[in-house]
Coordinates of C-alpha atoms in Angstrom, one line a residue:
M193 CA 64.2 251.2 61.3
T194 CA 65.0 254.7 62.5
H195 CA 67.8 256.8 61.1
T196 CA 69.9 255.8 64.1
D197 CA 69.5 252.1 63.6
Q198 CA 72.2 250.3 61.6
P199 CA 72.2 247.0 60.0
S200 CA 74.1 244.3 61.8
P201 CA 77.5 244.0 60.1
V202 CA 78.0 240.7 58.1
S203 CA 81.1 239.0 59.2
T204 CA 83.6 238.2 56.5
D205 CA 86.0 236.4 58.9
A206 CA 86.5 232.7 57.8
P207 CA 86.2 230.1 60.6
P208 CA 89.6 229.3 62.2
R209 CA 91.0 226.4 60.4
R210 CA 92.3 223.3 62.1
P211 CA 96.2 223.1 62.6
I212 CA 97.9 221.0 59.9
V213 CA 100.2 218.5 61.3
A214 CA 102.7 216.9 58.9
I215 CA 103.4 213.4 60.0
V216 CA 106.9 212.5 58.6
F217 CA 108.0 208.8 58.6
G218 CA 110.0 206.2 56.9
G219 CA 113.6 207.3 56.3
R220 CA 116.9 206.0 55.3
S221 CA 117.7 204.1 58.5
S222 CA 117.5 200.4 59.2
E223 CA 114.4 201.4 61.4
H224 CA 112.4 202.4 58.3
A225 CA 109.7 199.7 58.9
V226 CA 109.4 200.7 62.6
S227 CA 108.9 204.2 61.7
C228 CA 106.0 203.3 59.3
A229 CA 104.4 201.3 62.1
T230 CA 104.7 204.2 64.4
A231 CA 103.1 206.5 61.9
A232 CA 100.2 204.0 61.4
G233 CA 99.5 204.2 65.1
V234 CA 99.6 208.0 65.3
M235 CA 97.5 208.5 62.1
Q236 CA 94.8 206.1 63.5
A237 CA 94.7 207.9 67.0
I238 CA 95.1 211.6 66.2
D239 CA 91.9 213.6 66.6
R240 CA 90.8 214.6 63.1
E241 CA 88.1 216.9 64.6
V242 CA 91.1 219.0 65.9
Y243 CA 93.9 218.5 63.4
D244 CA 94.2 218.0 59.7
V245 CA 96.9 215.5 58.8
L246 CA 99.4 215.6 55.9
P247 CA 101.3 212.3 55.7
I248 CA 104.8 212.6 54.1
G249 CA 106.9 209.6 53.6
I250 CA 110.6 209.4 53.1
A251 CA 111.7 206.5 50.9
K252 CA 114.7 204.4 51.6
D253 CA 116.6 206.3 48.9
G254 CA 115.8 209.6 50.7
R255 CA 113.0 210.8 48.3
W256 CA 110.2 212.8 50.1
V257 CA 106.7 211.9 48.8
V258 CA 103.1 212.3 49.6
A259 CA 102.3 209.1 51.5
T260 CA 99.3 206.9 52.1
E261 CA 97.0 207.3 55.1
D262 CA 96.1 203.6 55.0
A263 CA 97.3 202.6 58.4
G264 CA 96.9 198.9 57.4
A265 CA 99.5 199.2 54.9
L266 CA 101.9 200.7 57.2
E267 CA 101.5 198.2 60.2
L268 CA 104.4 195.9 61.1
S269 CA 103.6 192.2 61.3
P270 CA 105.2 188.9 60.8
G271 CA 105.9 188.6 57.1
H272 CA 105.2 192.2 56.4
L273 CA 107.8 194.9 56.8
P274 CA 106.1 198.2 55.7
E275 CA 107.9 200.5 53.4
V276 CA 107.4 204.0 51.9
D277 CA 106.5 203.7 48.2
G278 CA 108.8 206.2 46.6
S279 CA 106.6 206.4 43.5
G280 CA 104.3 209.0 44.8
D281 CA 104.4 212.8 44.0
S282 CA 107.6 214.4 45.3
V283 CA 107.4 216.8 48.1
L284 CA 109.2 220.1 48.3
V285 CA 109.6 221.3 52.0
P286 CA 109.9 224.9 52.8
L287 CA 113.3 226.3 53.6
S288 CA 112.4 229.9 54.1
T289 CA 111.2 231.5 57.4
T290 CA 108.5 233.3 55.6
D291 CA 106.8 230.3 54.0
R292 CA 105.1 227.2 55.5
S293 CA 103.8 225.7 52.3
V294 CA 104.6 222.2 51.3
R295 CA 104.6 221.8 47.6
V296 CA 104.3 218.8 45.4
L297 CA 105.9 218.0 42.0
E298 CA 103.8 216.3 39.6
P299 CA 105.1 215.1 36.2
G300 CA 104.8 217.9 33.5
A301 CA 103.3 220.5 35.9
P302 CA 104.8 223.3 37.9
P303 CA 105.1 222.9 41.7
R304 CA 101.7 223.0 43.4
A305 CA 101.0 224.2 46.9
L306 CA 99.7 221.3 49.0
A307 CA 99.2 222.7 52.5
E308 CA 100.6 225.2 55.0
V309 CA 102.0 223.2 57.8
D310 CA 101.7 224.4 61.4
V311 CA 103.7 221.6 63.0
V312 CA 105.8 218.6 62.0
F313 CA 105.6 215.3 63.9
P314 CA 108.8 213.6 62.8
L315 CA 108.2 209.9 63.5
L316 CA 111.6 208.9 62.3
H317 CA 113.8 206.4 64.2
G318 CA 117.5 206.1 63.9
P319 CA 120.0 208.0 61.7
F320 CA 118.9 210.6 59.2
G321 CA 115.9 211.6 61.2
E322 CA 116.0 211.0 64.9
D323 CA 119.6 212.2 65.2
G324 CA 119.1 215.9 64.6
T325 CA 119.2 215.9 60.9
I326 CA 115.5 216.5 60.2
Q327 CA 115.4 218.8 63.3
G328 CA 118.1 221.0 61.7
L329 CA 116.1 221.1 58.4
L330 CA 113.0 222.3 60.3
E331 CA 115.0 224.8 62.3
L332 CA 116.3 226.4 59.1
A333 CA 112.7 227.3 58.2
D334 CA 111.4 228.1 61.8
I335 CA 109.0 225.3 61.6
R336 CA 107.6 224.0 64.9
Y337 CA 108.1 220.2 65.5
V338 CA 107.4 217.6 68.1
G339 CA 110.3 216.4 70.1
S340 CA 113.9 217.4 71.0
G341 CA 116.1 219.8 69.1
V342 CA 119.3 219.4 67.1
L343 CA 121.7 218.9 69.9
A344 CA 119.8 216.6 72.2
S345 CA 118.6 214.5 69.3
A346 CA 122.1 214.1 67.9
V347 CA 123.9 213.4 71.2
M348 CA 121.3 211.0 72.4
M349 CA 121.3 209.0 69.2
D350 CA 124.9 208.3 69.8
K351 CA 125.3 205.7 72.6
H352 CA 128.9 206.8 73.2
Y353 CA 128.3 210.5 73.7
M354 CA 125.0 209.8 75.5
K355 CA 127.1 207.9 78.1
V356 CA 129.6 210.8 78.3
V357 CA 126.9 213.4 79.0
F358 CA 125.2 211.1 81.6
A359 CA 128.5 210.4 83.4
G360 CA 129.3 214.1 83.4
H361 CA 126.1 214.8 85.2
G362 CA 126.8 212.1 87.9
L363 CA 124.2 209.7 86.6
P364 CA 124.7 205.9 87.2
I365 CA 125.8 204.1 83.9
G366 CA 127.3 200.7 83.4
P367 CA 130.7 199.8 82.1
Y368 CA 131.3 200.1 78.3
V369 CA 134.0 200.3 75.7
V370 CA 133.9 202.2 72.4
I371 CA 135.4 200.8 69.2
T372 CA 135.7 203.5 66.5
D373 CA 136.0 202.8 62.8
R374 CA 139.7 203.9 63.0
D375 CA 140.3 201.6 66.0
W376 CA 139.0 198.6 64.2
K377 CA 140.8 199.2 61.0
A378 CA 144.1 199.9 62.7
D379 CA 144.2 197.0 65.2
P380 CA 141.2 194.7 65.6
A381 CA 143.0 192.6 68.2
A382 CA 143.7 195.6 70.5
A383 CA 140.0 196.7 70.1
M384 CA 138.9 193.2 71.3
D385 CA 141.5 193.1 74.1
A386 CA 140.0 196.4 75.4
V387 CA 136.6 194.6 75.6
A388 CA 138.2 192.0 77.9
S389 CA 138.2 194.6 80.6
L390 CA 134.5 194.1 80.9
H391 CA 133.0 191.1 82.5
W392 CA 131.2 188.6 80.2
P393 CA 128.6 188.4 78.7
V394 CA 128.6 191.7 76.8
F395 CA 126.2 193.3 74.4
V396 CA 127.8 194.6 71.1
K397 CA 125.7 197.4 69.6
P398 CA 125.9 199.8 66.7
A399 CA 126.6 203.3 68.4
R400 CA 123.9 205.1 66.3
A401 CA 121.0 202.6 65.8
G402 CA 117.9 201.6 67.7
S403 CA 115.1 199.0 67.8
S404 CA 117.8 196.3 68.8
I405 CA 119.0 196.2 65.2
G406 CA 122.6 195.0 64.8
I407 CA 122.9 193.9 68.5
T408 CA 124.5 190.7 69.6
K409 CA 124.8 189.3 73.1
V410 CA 128.2 187.7 73.3
A411 CA 129.0 185.1 76.0
G412 CA 132.9 185.1 75.5
P413 CA 135.8 186.1 73.4
D414 CA 135.1 183.5 70.6
G415 CA 132.0 185.3 69.4
L416 CA 133.3 188.9 69.8
Q417 CA 134.7 189.5 66.3
A418 CA 131.7 188.3 64.5
A419 CA 129.4 190.4 66.7
I420 CA 131.5 193.6 66.0
E421 CA 131.5 193.0 62.3
F422 CA 127.7 192.5 62.4
A423 CA 127.3 195.8 64.4
R424 CA 129.6 197.6 61.9
E425 CA 127.1 196.7 59.2
H426 CA 124.8 199.3 60.7
D427 CA 127.4 201.7 62.0
P428 CA 131.3 201.9 61.8
K429 CA 131.3 203.0 65.5
V430 CA 130.4 200.2 67.9
V431 CA 129.7 200.4 71.7
V432 CA 130.2 197.2 73.8
E433 CA 128.3 197.1 77.1
A434 CA 128.8 194.8 80.1
A435 CA 125.6 193.0 80.6
M436 CA 123.5 194.2 83.6
I437 CA 122.0 191.3 85.6
G438 CA 118.6 192.4 86.6
R439 CA 115.2 193.8 85.3
E440 CA 114.7 196.4 82.5
I441 CA 112.5 199.2 83.8
E442 CA 111.2 202.0 81.6
C443 CA 109.8 205.5 82.2
G444 CA 108.2 208.0 80.0
V445 CA 109.1 211.7 80.3
L446 CA 107.0 214.7 79.0
E447 CA 108.2 218.4 78.8
G448 CA 106.6 220.5 81.5
R449 CA 104.0 223.1 80.6
D450 CA 104.7 226.9 81.0
G451 CA 108.2 226.5 82.5
A452 CA 107.2 223.7 84.8
P453 CA 109.7 220.8 85.3
P454 CA 109.4 217.6 83.2
R455 CA 106.8 215.1 84.1
A456 CA 107.6 211.4 84.7
S457 CA 105.1 208.6 84.0
E458 CA 104.5 205.4 85.8
V459 CA 107.3 202.9 85.3
G460 CA 106.9 199.8 83.1
E461 CA 108.8 196.5 82.8
I462 CA 109.7 194.4 79.8
Q463 CA 110.2 190.7 80.3
V464 CA 111.2 188.2 77.6
V465 CA 109.3 185.1 78.5
Q466 CA 110.3 182.7 75.7
G467 CA 112.2 182.2 72.5
H468 CA 114.7 185.1 72.8
E469 CA 118.0 185.6 74.6
F470 CA 117.2 189.3 74.9
Y471 CA 114.7 191.9 73.9
D472 CA 115.7 191.9 70.2
F473 CA 113.9 193.3 67.1
E474 CA 111.7 190.3 66.6
A475 CA 110.6 190.2 70.2
K476 CA 109.8 194.0 70.0
Y477 CA 107.8 193.9 66.9
L478 CA 107.0 190.5 65.5
A479 CA 106.5 188.1 68.4
E480 CA 104.3 189.9 71.0
S481 CA 103.4 186.5 72.7
D482 CA 107.1 186.1 73.6
I483 CA 107.3 189.2 75.8
E484 CA 105.3 190.7 78.7
L485 CA 104.9 194.4 79.2
T486 CA 103.9 195.2 82.7
C487 CA 102.7 198.7 83.8
P488 CA 103.0 199.7 86.6
A489 CA 106.1 197.5 87.1
K490 CA 106.0 195.3 90.3
V491 CA 108.9 197.0 91.9
P492 CA 109.2 198.7 95.5
D493 CA 107.9 202.2 95.6
H494 CA 111.3 203.5 96.3
V495 CA 112.7 201.9 93.2
A496 CA 109.9 203.4 91.0
D497 CA 110.6 206.8 92.5
E498 CA 114.4 206.4 91.8
V499 CA 113.7 205.4 88.2
R500 CA 111.5 208.5 87.8
R501 CA 114.1 210.8 89.4
I502 CA 116.8 209.4 87.1
A503 CA 114.5 209.6 84.0
V504 CA 113.8 213.3 84.7
A505 CA 117.5 214.1 85.4
A506 CA 118.6 212.3 82.2
F507 CA 115.9 214.3 80.2
E508 CA 117.2 217.6 81.6
A509 CA 120.9 216.7 81.3
A510 CA 120.3 215.9 77.6
G511 CA 118.4 219.1 77.1
C512 CA 115.5 217.2 75.7
E513 CA 112.2 218.7 74.7
G514 CA 108.7 217.3 74.2
L515 CA 109.2 213.6 75.0
A516 CA 111.6 210.8 75.7
R517 CA 111.5 207.3 77.0
V518 CA 114.2 206.4 79.6
D519 CA 115.5 202.9 80.1
C520 CA 117.0 201.7 83.3
F521 CA 118.1 198.5 84.9
Y522 CA 117.1 197.5 88.3
T523 CA 120.0 195.1 89.3
E524 CA 120.1 192.1 91.6
S525 CA 121.9 194.2 94.1
G526 CA 119.1 196.7 94.3
D527 CA 120.7 199.5 92.3
V528 CA 119.1 201.6 89.5
V529 CA 121.4 202.0 86.5
L530 CA 120.6 204.3 83.5
N531 CA 120.9 202.4 80.2
E532 CA 119.7 204.9 77.5
I533 CA 117.3 207.6 76.5
N534 CA 115.2 207.6 73.3
T535 CA 114.2 211.0 72.0
M536 CA 111.6 209.6 69.7
P537 CA 110.6 206.2 71.1
G538 CA 108.4 203.7 69.5
F539 CA 104.9 205.1 69.3
T540 CA 102.5 202.2 68.3
P541 CA 99.6 201.7 70.6
L542 CA 101.4 198.6 72.0
S543 CA 104.8 200.4 72.6
M544 CA 105.9 201.1 76.0
F545 CA 105.9 204.8 75.9
P546 CA 102.2 205.1 75.3
M547 CA 101.5 202.3 77.7
V548 CA 103.2 204.1 80.6
W549 CA 101.4 207.3 80.0
A550 CA 98.1 205.5 79.6
A551 CA 98.7 204.0 83.1
S552 CA 99.5 207.5 84.3
G553 CA 96.0 208.7 83.1
L554 CA 97.0 210.1 79.6
D555 CA 95.5 207.8 77.0
Y556 CA 97.0 207.4 73.5
P557 CA 95.0 210.1 71.6
H558 CA 95.4 212.6 74.4
L559 CA 99.1 211.8 74.6
I560 CA 99.4 212.8 70.9
D561 CA 97.5 215.9 71.4
E562 CA 99.8 216.9 74.4
L563 CA 102.9 216.5 72.2
I564 CA 101.5 218.6 69.4
Q565 CA 100.4 221.2 71.8
L566 CA 103.8 221.4 73.4
A567 CA 105.4 221.8 70.0
L568 CA 102.9 224.6 69.0
A569 CA 103.6 226.4 72.2
R570 CA 107.4 226.3 71.8
R571 CA 109.1 229.3 70.3
T572 CA 111.2 228.7 67.2
G573 CA 114.9 229.5 66.9
L574 CA 117.3 229.6 69.8
R575 CA 115.5 228.8 73.0

């Protein structure tokens, strides 16, 4: 070696670590079991060569704990409604913009750092999660997360204000009546008289619930009061919708990349073939042989195009981010009517949202990757 030769420097740089994805599931809503099943599907499919996973469960009493990665224990099946076991080590989530560390509390020990989270995948359905509450918590700490922000999540969770927004943007919606808690307590008879302005049958729904929980199809005035009381067990505000005669057609939407417009998937159709008056909770999750999910849906091209147009328009009207599933009716008269939007749709491998994207060329693992990458690319704070 000459005096001008220098030894090659030894690199002290550590190899780049994989992004850590906190998968949050369970929650306090009546859709707790559905959230667990969604988490099971995502944890099975996420690419462990690309991401490290931190499962965090929220028990029914609201306690945050380190959760199991055993997908089998979280799957939803007849006779088994999965639940987050609240006996695990408690989780402390960061609330500072300068700290991304999730800590655990173990009995008799000081808080211990568990992981520094890069992005949260909030697989929560219903109130206390899908409705902007966890999104607000994450915003406080400038933590990136998958899906829509506080406003879109909150407004689209409420079927009443969802319809107000859609109508204000000129999107086609069906007739409906809202019964607030005050309306019902003050004069139940007047509230039921207001429903008589709709044509029968009607669907009576909790305003802020999903997975068809608390919903009743009512053929006439005799069953209305019981249906309203049943819906009120899940939410004191109730929405009553005139039944739409036709087919239920669904479309997935993904946020565009680098400022591009949202992307719409192929459209899919749900048909109840036996045993259920409508697409209820049991048909969705416990009796797969009783329904048929078809994708692409067998509808004329112009109808599929209209569903996709309305889906993207609804996504933008709501200010959604990341993902959404948009449900429409294709009526006997040939019209496409917007039913609702889900900002965090069911995400099991057999759910409609992954199915429509698989039919569009984006399979389940790559769909999960796309959602995480969209979240990682998004700026925090006001946007």
